mmCIF file of C-alpha atoms and ligand atoms in Angstrom:
data_model
loop_
_atom_site.group_PDB
_atom_site.id
_atom_site.type_symbol
_atom_site.label_atom_id
_atom_site.label_comp_id
_atom_site.label_asym_id
_atom_site.label_seq_id
_atom_site.Cartn_x
_atom_site.Cartn_y
_atom_site.Cartn_z
ATOM 1 C CA UNK A 1 82.421 100.658 79.284
ATOM 2 C CA UNK A 2 85.270 102.376 81.828
ATOM 3 C CA UNK A 3 86.000 100.504 84.568
ATOM 4 C CA UNK A 4 86.157 102.850 88.114
ATOM 5 C CA UNK A 5 88.408 105.025 88.949
ATOM 6 C CA UNK A 6 89.984 104.728 85.495
ATOM 7 C CA UNK A 7 90.769 108.001 83.237
ATOM 8 C CA UNK A 8 88.008 108.792 81.366
ATOM 9 C CA UNK A 9 87.730 110.649 77.620
ATOM 10 C CA UNK A 10 89.370 113.970 77.700
ATOM 11 C CA UNK A 11 87.789 117.522 77.832
ATOM 12 C CA UNK A 12 89.010 120.339 75.162
ATOM 13 C CA UNK A 13 88.641 123.344 76.756
ATOM 14 C CA UNK A 14 88.545 125.803 74.002
ATOM 15 C CA UNK A 15 88.200 129.528 74.790
ATOM 16 C CA UNK A 16 89.724 132.796 73.576
ATOM 17 C CA UNK A 17 89.173 136.202 75.472
ATOM 18 C CA UNK A 18 88.214 134.869 78.638
ATOM 19 C CA UNK A 19 91.118 133.283 81.262
ATOM 20 C CA UNK A 20 91.043 128.888 80.427
ATOM 21 C CA UNK A 21 92.474 128.998 84.069
ATOM 22 C CA UNK A 22 89.201 128.740 86.452
ATOM 23 C CA UNK A 23 87.433 126.675 83.340
ATOM 24 C CA UNK A 24 90.278 124.196 83.816
ATOM 25 C CA UNK A 25 90.270 124.160 87.701
ATOM 26 C CA UNK A 26 86.559 123.360 87.494
ATOM 27 C CA UNK A 27 86.459 120.934 84.634
ATOM 28 C CA UNK A 28 89.467 119.024 87.640
ATOM 29 C CA UNK A 29 88.006 119.731 90.853
ATOM 30 C CA UNK A 30 84.484 118.651 89.376
ATOM 31 C CA UNK A 31 85.816 115.780 87.474
ATOM 32 C CA UNK A 32 89.018 114.810 88.397
ATOM 33 C CA UNK A 33 88.824 111.776 85.972
ATOM 34 C CA UNK A 34 88.619 113.675 83.153
ATOM 35 C CA UNK A 35 91.810 115.494 81.701
ATOM 36 C CA UNK A 36 90.930 118.543 80.602
ATOM 37 C CA UNK A 37 93.677 120.068 77.644
ATOM 38 C CA UNK A 38 93.926 122.917 76.103
ATOM 39 C CA UNK A 39 95.374 122.050 72.843
ATOM 40 C CA UNK A 40 94.580 118.124 71.012
ATOM 41 C CA UNK A 41 97.688 116.296 70.945
ATOM 42 C CA UNK A 42 97.790 115.916 67.142
ATOM 43 C CA UNK A 43 94.220 117.571 64.752
ATOM 44 C CA UNK A 44 92.896 114.091 64.860
ATOM 45 C CA UNK A 45 93.436 113.141 68.465
ATOM 46 C CA UNK A 46 91.416 110.353 69.752
ATOM 47 C CA UNK A 47 91.682 111.011 73.558
ATOM 48 C CA UNK A 48 88.904 114.136 73.492
ATOM 49 C CA UNK A 49 85.322 113.024 73.837
ATOM 50 C CA UNK A 50 84.023 116.419 74.168
ATOM 51 C CA UNK A 51 84.883 120.622 74.198
ATOM 52 C CA UNK A 52 84.194 123.728 75.900
ATOM 53 C CA UNK A 53 84.449 125.737 73.953
ATOM 54 C CA UNK A 54 83.778 130.430 74.215
ATOM 55 C CA UNK A 55 85.429 131.468 70.599
ATOM 56 C CA UNK A 56 87.195 128.198 69.845
ATOM 57 C CA UNK A 57 89.965 128.443 67.523
ATOM 58 C CA UNK A 58 88.409 127.705 64.061
ATOM 59 C CA UNK A 59 88.950 124.629 62.945
ATOM 60 C CA UNK A 60 90.914 123.275 66.809
ATOM 61 C CA UNK A 61 87.181 120.451 66.126
ATOM 62 C CA UNK A 62 86.869 119.338 62.749
ATOM 63 C CA UNK A 63 88.547 116.207 62.841
ATOM 64 C CA UNK A 64 88.375 114.855 66.295
ATOM 65 C CA UNK A 65 86.673 111.450 66.088
ATOM 66 C CA UNK A 66 85.557 110.677 69.232
ATOM 67 C CA UNK A 67 83.880 114.165 69.885
ATOM 68 C CA UNK A 68 80.521 113.421 71.666
ATOM 69 C CA UNK A 69 79.157 116.636 72.395
ATOM 70 C CA UNK A 70 80.298 120.421 72.683
ATOM 71 C CA UNK A 71 80.024 122.246 75.466
ATOM 72 C CA UNK A 72 79.394 126.089 75.119
ATOM 73 C CA UNK A 73 80.457 128.405 78.059
ATOM 74 C CA UNK A 74 77.563 130.914 77.760
ATOM 75 C CA UNK A 75 74.081 130.907 76.437
ATOM 76 C CA UNK A 76 74.476 133.014 73.290
ATOM 77 C CA UNK A 77 76.203 129.976 70.760
ATOM 78 C CA UNK A 78 76.965 132.502 67.567
ATOM 79 C CA UNK A 79 80.265 132.732 68.758
ATOM 80 C CA UNK A 80 80.680 128.462 68.245
ATOM 81 C CA UNK A 81 79.314 128.920 63.905
ATOM 82 C CA UNK A 82 81.507 131.410 63.707
ATOM 83 C CA UNK A 83 83.856 128.505 63.349
ATOM 84 C CA UNK A 84 83.007 127.166 59.978
ATOM 85 C CA UNK A 85 84.456 123.609 60.767
ATOM 86 C CA UNK A 86 81.611 122.046 63.842
ATOM 87 C CA UNK A 87 81.148 119.055 63.779
ATOM 88 C CA UNK A 88 78.010 117.630 63.405
ATOM 89 C CA UNK A 89 77.659 116.197 67.088
ATOM 90 C CA UNK A 90 75.213 117.732 69.672
ATOM 91 C CA UNK A 91 76.344 121.748 70.947
ATOM 92 C CA UNK A 92 74.105 122.171 74.392
ATOM 93 C CA UNK A 93 74.200 126.452 75.543
ATOM 94 C CA UNK A 94 73.829 127.280 79.340
ATOM 95 C CA UNK A 95 70.837 127.334 80.851
ATOM 96 C CA UNK A 96 70.739 127.765 84.130
ATOM 97 C CA UNK A 97 69.226 129.597 86.894
ATOM 98 C CA UNK A 98 72.118 131.581 88.126
ATOM 99 C CA UNK A 99 72.527 133.136 84.915
ATOM 100 C CA UNK A 100 68.590 133.692 84.192
ATOM 101 C CA UNK A 101 69.096 136.234 87.381
ATOM 102 C CA UNK A 102 72.029 138.228 86.858
ATOM 103 C CA UNK A 103 70.532 138.920 83.388
ATOM 104 C CA UNK A 104 66.889 138.942 85.305
ATOM 105 C CA UNK A 105 68.615 141.966 87.570
ATOM 106 C CA UNK A 106 70.469 143.546 84.955
ATOM 107 C CA UNK A 107 66.973 143.615 82.712
ATOM 108 C CA UNK A 108 65.722 145.197 86.436
ATOM 109 C CA UNK A 109 68.152 147.442 86.801
ATOM 110 C CA UNK A 110 68.288 149.086 84.102
ATOM 111 C CA UNK A 111 64.336 149.577 82.691
ATOM 112 C CA UNK A 112 63.423 150.990 86.301
ATOM 113 C CA UNK A 113 66.652 153.068 86.284
ATOM 114 C CA UNK A 114 65.204 154.258 83.360
ATOM 115 C CA UNK A 115 61.970 154.203 83.942
ATOM 116 C CA UNK A 116 62.238 156.387 87.373
ATOM 117 C CA UNK A 117 64.253 158.825 85.334
ATOM 118 C CA UNK A 118 68.336 158.031 86.994
ATOM 119 C CA UNK A 119 70.181 159.424 83.828
ATOM 120 C CA UNK A 120 68.322 162.621 84.224
ATOM 121 C CA UNK A 121 68.640 162.963 88.006
ATOM 122 C CA UNK A 122 71.869 161.843 87.310
ATOM 123 C CA UNK A 123 72.580 164.748 84.994
ATOM 124 C CA UNK A 124 70.964 167.243 87.071
ATOM 125 C CA UNK A 125 73.389 166.075 90.205
ATOM 126 C CA UNK A 126 76.059 166.935 87.771
ATOM 127 C CA UNK A 127 75.073 170.422 87.746
ATOM 128 C CA UNK A 128 74.483 170.797 91.124
ATOM 129 C CA UNK A 129 71.108 171.726 89.857
ATOM 130 C CA UNK A 130 67.568 170.988 92.042
ATOM 131 C CA UNK A 131 64.602 170.110 89.482
ATOM 132 C CA UNK A 132 61.510 168.283 91.418
ATOM 133 C CA UNK A 133 59.612 168.440 88.559
ATOM 134 C CA UNK A 134 59.930 165.235 86.804
ATOM 135 C CA UNK A 135 57.020 163.060 86.118
ATOM 136 C CA UNK A 136 56.884 160.207 87.311
ATOM 137 C CA UNK A 137 54.738 157.778 86.281
ATOM 138 C CA UNK A 138 52.770 154.469 87.113
ATOM 139 C CA UNK A 139 54.822 150.952 86.147
ATOM 140 C CA UNK A 140 51.853 149.684 84.930
ATOM 141 C CA UNK A 141 51.501 152.870 82.669
ATOM 142 C CA UNK A 142 54.954 152.095 80.974
ATOM 143 C CA UNK A 143 54.715 148.657 78.451
ATOM 144 C CA UNK A 144 58.115 147.106 78.304
ATOM 145 C CA UNK A 145 58.707 144.868 75.340
ATOM 146 C CA UNK A 146 61.182 142.218 75.042
ATOM 147 C CA UNK A 147 62.412 140.493 71.294
ATOM 148 C CA UNK A 148 63.827 136.610 72.387
ATOM 149 C CA UNK A 149 60.790 135.414 75.247
ATOM 150 C CA UNK A 150 63.241 132.447 75.984
ATOM 151 C CA UNK A 151 64.982 131.118 78.976
ATOM 152 C CA UNK A 152 66.275 134.491 80.184
ATOM 153 C CA UNK A 153 63.015 136.877 78.561
ATOM 154 C CA UNK A 154 60.621 135.200 80.132
ATOM 155 C CA UNK A 155 62.267 135.440 83.699
ATOM 156 C CA UNK A 156 63.006 139.242 83.157
ATOM 157 C CA UNK A 157 59.575 139.642 81.823
ATOM 158 C CA UNK A 158 57.546 138.120 84.578
ATOM 159 C CA UNK A 159 59.694 140.038 86.967
ATOM 160 C CA UNK A 160 59.028 143.306 85.476
ATOM 161 C CA UNK A 161 54.952 142.335 85.400
ATOM 162 C CA UNK A 162 55.907 141.442 89.722
ATOM 163 C CA UNK A 163 56.845 145.595 89.063
ATOM 164 C CA UNK A 164 53.420 146.707 87.751
ATOM 165 C CA UNK A 165 55.037 147.015 84.771
ATOM 166 C CA UNK A 166 52.961 146.145 81.586
ATOM 167 C CA UNK A 167 54.998 142.889 79.819
ATOM 168 C CA UNK A 168 54.872 142.337 76.118
ATOM 169 C CA UNK A 169 56.892 140.102 74.309
ATOM 170 C CA UNK A 170 58.409 138.308 70.830
ATOM 171 C CA UNK A 171 59.533 135.390 69.921
ATOM 172 C CA UNK A 172 59.588 133.671 66.508
ATOM 173 C CA UNK A 173 57.108 130.596 67.694
ATOM 174 C CA UNK A 174 53.751 132.399 69.963
ATOM 175 C CA UNK A 175 53.178 129.588 73.335
ATOM 176 C CA UNK A 176 50.408 131.034 74.882
ATOM 177 C CA UNK A 177 50.671 130.943 78.695
ATOM 178 C CA UNK A 178 48.335 132.274 81.584
ATOM 179 C CA UNK A 179 51.229 134.669 83.274
ATOM 180 C CA UNK A 180 49.753 138.281 82.341
ATOM 181 C CA UNK A 181 52.658 138.370 79.325
ATOM 182 C CA UNK A 182 50.876 140.123 76.339
ATOM 183 C CA UNK A 183 53.115 137.396 73.918
ATOM 184 C CA UNK A 184 53.611 138.149 69.938
ATOM 185 C CA UNK A 185 55.097 135.746 67.070
ATOM 186 C CA UNK A 186 57.102 135.926 64.173
ATOM 187 C CA UNK A 187 57.955 139.026 61.404
ATOM 188 C CA UNK A 188 54.008 139.268 60.789
ATOM 189 C CA UNK A 189 53.314 140.544 64.451
ATOM 190 C CA UNK A 190 56.493 142.277 64.853
ATOM 191 C CA UNK A 191 54.853 146.158 64.274
ATOM 192 C CA UNK A 192 52.383 145.289 66.478
ATOM 193 C CA UNK A 193 55.013 144.428 69.080
ATOM 194 C CA UNK A 194 57.010 146.844 68.143
ATOM 195 C CA UNK A 195 53.603 150.082 68.323
ATOM 196 C CA UNK A 196 53.447 149.890 71.843
ATOM 197 C CA UNK A 197 56.529 149.659 73.428
ATOM 198 C CA UNK A 198 57.923 152.709 75.769
ATOM 199 C CA UNK A 199 61.046 150.688 77.199
ATOM 200 C CA UNK A 200 62.421 148.238 74.155
ATOM 201 C CA UNK A 201 64.789 145.319 75.963
ATOM 202 C CA UNK A 202 66.751 143.074 73.050
ATOM 203 C CA UNK A 203 67.263 139.689 74.333
ATOM 204 C CA UNK A 204 68.224 137.789 70.904
ATOM 205 C CA UNK A 205 70.693 135.888 70.364
ATOM 206 C CA UNK A 206 72.623 136.155 67.237
ATOM 207 C CA UNK A 207 71.649 133.987 63.886
ATOM 208 C CA UNK A 208 71.584 134.211 60.524
ATOM 209 C CA UNK A 209 67.286 135.584 60.853
ATOM 210 C CA UNK A 210 68.413 137.847 63.596
ATOM 211 C CA UNK A 211 71.525 139.744 62.288
ATOM 212 C CA UNK A 212 71.015 143.314 61.906
ATOM 213 C CA UNK A 213 67.587 143.716 63.698
ATOM 214 C CA UNK A 214 67.711 146.479 65.982
ATOM 215 C CA UNK A 215 68.173 149.593 63.161
ATOM 216 C CA UNK A 216 66.385 151.926 61.611
ATOM 217 C CA UNK A 217 63.591 150.185 60.109
ATOM 218 C CA UNK A 218 62.979 148.929 62.978
ATOM 219 C CA UNK A 219 63.356 152.028 65.049
ATOM 220 C CA UNK A 220 60.516 153.926 62.591
ATOM 221 C CA UNK A 221 58.627 151.604 63.388
ATOM 222 C CA UNK A 222 58.268 152.140 67.057
ATOM 223 C CA UNK A 223 55.946 153.841 68.986
ATOM 224 C CA UNK A 224 56.486 158.031 67.873
ATOM 225 C CA UNK A 225 56.195 158.742 71.061
ATOM 226 C CA UNK A 226 55.044 157.776 74.807
ATOM 227 C CA UNK A 227 55.830 157.326 78.025
ATOM 228 C CA UNK A 228 59.975 158.831 77.648
ATOM 229 C CA UNK A 229 59.140 160.731 74.829
ATOM 230 C CA UNK A 230 60.236 158.215 72.167
ATOM 231 C CA UNK A 231 61.544 154.692 73.151
ATOM 232 C CA UNK A 232 64.749 153.036 75.195
ATOM 233 C CA UNK A 233 66.758 150.469 73.447
ATOM 234 C CA UNK A 234 68.246 147.990 75.962
ATOM 235 C CA UNK A 235 70.212 145.458 73.984
ATOM 236 C CA UNK A 236 71.765 142.678 76.429
ATOM 237 C CA UNK A 237 71.438 139.904 73.260
ATOM 238 C CA UNK A 238 74.765 140.836 71.347
ATOM 239 C CA UNK A 239 76.009 143.531 69.555
ATOM 240 C CA UNK A 240 75.698 141.289 66.074
ATOM 241 C CA UNK A 241 71.749 142.817 66.608
ATOM 242 C CA UNK A 242 72.125 146.070 66.521
ATOM 243 C CA UNK A 243 73.589 148.604 63.512
ATOM 244 C CA UNK A 244 75.633 151.873 66.293
ATOM 245 C CA UNK A 245 74.977 154.270 63.172
ATOM 246 C CA UNK A 246 71.574 153.593 62.810
ATOM 247 C CA UNK A 247 71.725 153.785 66.974
ATOM 248 C CA UNK A 248 72.770 157.014 67.142
ATOM 249 C CA UNK A 249 70.628 158.613 63.880
ATOM 250 C CA UNK A 250 67.734 157.318 65.670
ATOM 251 C CA UNK A 251 69.061 159.276 68.916
ATOM 252 C CA UNK A 252 70.199 162.251 66.686
ATOM 253 C CA UNK A 253 66.509 161.481 64.837
ATOM 254 C CA UNK A 254 64.035 161.497 67.483
ATOM 255 C CA UNK A 255 62.964 157.700 66.811
ATOM 256 C CA UNK A 256 64.902 156.763 70.346
ATOM 257 C CA UNK A 257 65.217 158.214 73.451
ATOM 258 C CA UNK A 258 68.275 157.011 75.175
ATOM 259 C CA UNK A 259 69.937 153.300 74.991
ATOM 260 C CA UNK A 260 71.879 151.480 77.529
ATOM 261 C CA UNK A 261 74.161 149.069 75.697
ATOM 262 C CA UNK A 262 76.012 145.673 77.169
ATOM 263 C CA UNK A 263 76.510 144.380 73.671
ATOM 264 C CA UNK A 264 78.359 145.467 70.771
ATOM 265 C CA UNK A 265 79.758 145.465 67.287
ATOM 266 C CA UNK A 266 82.937 145.453 68.119
ATOM 267 C CA UNK A 267 84.207 144.290 71.294
ATOM 268 C CA UNK A 268 85.671 146.191 73.689
ATOM 269 C CA UNK A 269 83.874 149.278 71.951
ATOM 270 C CA UNK A 270 86.213 151.252 70.063
ATOM 271 C CA UNK A 271 87.331 154.272 71.818
ATOM 272 C CA UNK A 272 86.835 156.217 69.078
ATOM 273 C CA UNK A 273 82.892 154.705 68.615
ATOM 274 C CA UNK A 274 80.765 157.783 69.686
ATOM 275 C CA UNK A 275 78.114 156.006 71.691
ATOM 276 C CA UNK A 276 81.322 156.318 74.363
ATOM 277 C CA UNK A 277 80.847 159.880 74.957
ATOM 278 C CA UNK A 278 76.952 160.377 73.659
ATOM 279 C CA UNK A 279 74.865 162.103 76.623
ATOM 280 C CA UNK A 280 71.829 159.605 76.336
ATOM 281 C CA UNK A 281 73.617 156.356 75.530
ATOM 282 C CA UNK A 282 74.109 154.344 79.509
ATOM 283 C CA UNK A 283 77.392 151.629 77.824
ATOM 284 C CA UNK A 284 77.717 148.467 80.288
ATOM 285 C CA UNK A 285 81.260 145.730 78.681
ATOM 286 C CA UNK A 286 79.272 142.938 78.049
ATOM 287 C CA UNK A 287 78.798 142.442 81.730
ATOM 288 C CA UNK A 288 75.258 141.782 82.194
ATOM 289 C CA UNK A 289 75.094 138.288 82.831
ATOM 290 C CA UNK A 290 78.240 136.511 83.454
ATOM 291 C CA UNK A 291 79.398 132.963 83.098
ATOM 292 C CA UNK A 292 80.074 131.130 86.546
ATOM 293 C CA UNK A 293 82.834 128.322 86.535
ATOM 294 C CA UNK A 294 81.141 126.978 90.183
ATOM 295 C CA UNK A 295 77.578 127.237 88.920
ATOM 296 C CA UNK A 296 78.118 125.542 84.961
ATOM 297 C CA UNK A 297 80.934 122.912 85.432
ATOM 298 C CA UNK A 298 78.731 120.420 87.647
ATOM 299 C CA UNK A 299 76.077 120.502 85.060
ATOM 300 C CA UNK A 300 77.775 119.608 81.804
ATOM 301 C CA UNK A 301 79.791 117.074 83.367
ATOM 302 C CA UNK A 302 76.435 115.403 84.561
ATOM 303 C CA UNK A 303 75.475 115.587 80.978
ATOM 304 C CA UNK A 304 78.641 114.078 79.899
ATOM 305 C CA UNK A 305 77.511 111.243 82.059
ATOM 306 C CA UNK A 306 74.731 110.637 80.650
ATOM 307 C CA UNK A 307 75.680 111.106 77.502
ATOM 308 C CA UNK A 308 78.096 107.292 78.695
ATOM 309 C CA UNK A 309 75.216 106.098 80.373
ATOM 310 C CA UNK A 310 72.814 106.941 77.132
ATOM 311 C CA UNK A 311 70.711 108.886 78.374
ATOM 312 C CA UNK A 312 69.748 112.135 77.022
ATOM 313 C CA UNK A 313 71.396 114.903 76.904
ATOM 314 C CA UNK A 314 69.715 118.513 77.809
ATOM 315 C CA UNK A 315 69.540 122.445 76.882
ATOM 316 C CA UNK A 316 70.706 121.903 72.524
ATOM 317 C CA UNK A 317 71.258 124.139 70.132
ATOM 318 C CA UNK A 318 68.821 123.950 67.133
ATOM 319 C CA UNK A 319 72.523 124.055 64.168
ATOM 320 C CA UNK A 320 69.644 125.160 61.374
ATOM 321 C CA UNK A 321 68.481 128.061 63.922
ATOM 322 C CA UNK A 322 71.733 128.204 65.224
ATOM 323 C CA UNK A 323 70.415 129.040 68.671
HETATM 324 P P1 NDP B 401 66.705 131.265 74.442
HETATM 325 O O1 NDP B 401 67.484 130.401 73.741
HETATM 326 O O2 NDP B 401 66.651 130.797 75.697
HETATM 327 O O3 NDP B 401 65.999 132.802 73.855
HETATM 328 C C1 NDP B 401 65.743 132.983 72.785
HETATM 329 C C2 NDP B 401 64.262 133.821 72.268
HETATM 330 O O4 NDP B 401 64.881 134.174 71.261
HETATM 331 C C3 NDP B 401 63.130 132.610 72.031
HETATM 332 O O5 NDP B 401 62.644 133.576 73.123
HETATM 333 C C4 NDP B 401 63.951 132.446 70.963
HETATM 334 O O6 NDP B 401 62.537 132.369 70.341
HETATM 335 C C5 NDP B 401 63.768 133.771 69.453
HETATM 336 N N1 NDP B 401 63.989 133.967 68.763
HETATM 337 C C6 NDP B 401 65.381 133.551 67.910
HETATM 338 N N2 NDP B 401 65.077 133.922 67.033
HETATM 339 C C7 NDP B 401 64.185 134.329 66.787
HETATM 340 C C8 NDP B 401 63.282 135.669 65.900
HETATM 341 N N3 NDP B 401 64.087 134.744 64.302
HETATM 342 N N4 NDP B 401 62.754 136.575 66.014
HETATM 343 C C9 NDP B 401 61.420 135.983 66.925
HETATM 344 N N5 NDP B 401 62.150 135.616 67.701
HETATM 345 C C10 NDP B 401 63.180 134.799 67.911
HETATM 346 O O7 NDP B 401 67.936 132.064 74.989
HETATM 347 P P2 NDP B 401 68.681 132.699 76.139
HETATM 348 O O8 NDP B 401 67.084 133.760 76.529
HETATM 349 O O9 NDP B 401 69.053 131.693 77.056
HETATM 350 O O10 NDP B 401 69.520 134.001 75.625
HETATM 351 C C11 NDP B 401 69.231 134.794 74.732
HETATM 352 C C12 NDP B 401 70.659 135.634 74.260
HETATM 353 O O11 NDP B 401 70.741 136.324 75.497
HETATM 354 C C13 NDP B 401 71.638 134.787 74.096
HETATM 355 O O12 NDP B 401 71.690 134.321 72.733
HETATM 356 C C14 NDP B 401 73.471 135.891 74.117
HETATM 357 O O13 NDP B 401 73.356 135.719 73.249
HETATM 358 C C15 NDP B 401 73.236 136.309 74.786
HETATM 359 N N6 NDP B 401 73.101 137.103 76.455
HETATM 360 C C16 NDP B 401 74.247 137.774 76.427
HETATM 361 C C17 NDP B 401 74.616 137.676 78.017
HETATM 362 C C18 NDP B 401 75.050 139.357 78.552
HETATM 363 O O14 NDP B 401 75.781 139.366 79.350
HETATM 364 N N7 NDP B 401 74.739 140.077 77.556
HETATM 365 C C19 NDP B 401 74.767 136.394 78.878
HETATM 366 C C20 NDP B 401 74.425 135.539 78.456
HETATM 367 C C21 NDP B 401 73.048 134.943 77.197
HETATM 368 P P3 NDP B 401 61.731 130.684 70.705
HETATM 369 O O15 NDP B 401 60.895 130.855 71.735
HETATM 370 O O16 NDP B 401 60.097 130.745 69.389
HETATM 371 O O17 NDP B 401 62.801 129.599 70.580
HETATM 372 C C1 OXD B 402 76.404 134.211 76.923
HETATM 373 C C2 OXD B 402 77.461 135.180 77.611
HETATM 374 O O1 OXD B 402 76.226 134.598 75.931
HETATM 375 O O2 OXD B 402 77.935 135.230 78.488
HETATM 376 O O3 OXD B 402 76.419 133.459 77.885
HETATM 377 O O4 OXD B 402 76.917 136.300 76.698
#
């Protein structure tokens, strides 16, 4: 038991591709009695009780004898499992209304943009062209299929349903609910789900099972025609879910009509990628739902207090499924 006012176990903050400063400041503000360090003092530093990570340096967590939990600063945890030496302690991911709302905004923005033919009107404007005869259908004539009906996918699905779209979702396990979202699950129901979607939104986690799922065999199982001539793909899950050469080929052969990508196989997207200049590709730089330290740090600190009080942790990652 820690005496009141005494220093508690240290937090190791190990982030790459992200400045640690804002996270360190927020952690210190929320828990002044929990020192934050960027490096352990030696590989087996006993003073570290928690790790807060984004793409942690491989091996950095492996020998910490008193590590009690690992906190991801993102909803996805594939970055943690890139390290082959993740110790067997609970892993907590981000589940936050703030993050969920940001992702829902992004999905609704992109679905509406394609639905209301934003790319075509921007191209018309660039050419000074007034063309009124583009077909504008009602939302209920369009099926939006969401791959990954979890924390983020379900909220986006419900908001799109409110706007009038026909919405379906695909997950690993079937969880029926009376909310107007048509549900599909598992490999056996994937084809039926794909055959109906005019807009396919991907909010799957990157796991050994989902890696590369957005590739030609899947694109060829999509609806052959539909609202936009061929389905639109929106991927805001992870770049490792997609095969970018196949996306370009699917656009060229007509299995896809347009694509929005927020995530890429290699980030930043290399300058030579043909995706940058393809007229039917919209690119955002992994900006769909940014983790906000003021929203995410206080719940992490509460979870640390729960560990110390013997209360259960929430938002735990399933280490076998890896999400
Ligand atoms: P959740 O874990 O809440 O949901 C994941 C969903 O995917 C669940 O419905 C799950 O099924 C389903 N799923 C997982 N594996 C499979 C599979 N093999 N077959 C079918 N369905 C599967 O995750 P979140 O919704 O919180 O986040 C999803 C992903 O979004 C994150 O992992 C991250 O990669 C990405 N993300 C991207 C951001 C960005 O800015 N671009 C920001 C935040 C997150 P079931 O319900 O049965 O478990
Ligand atoms: C996340 C992300 O997983 O930002 O939260 O990509």
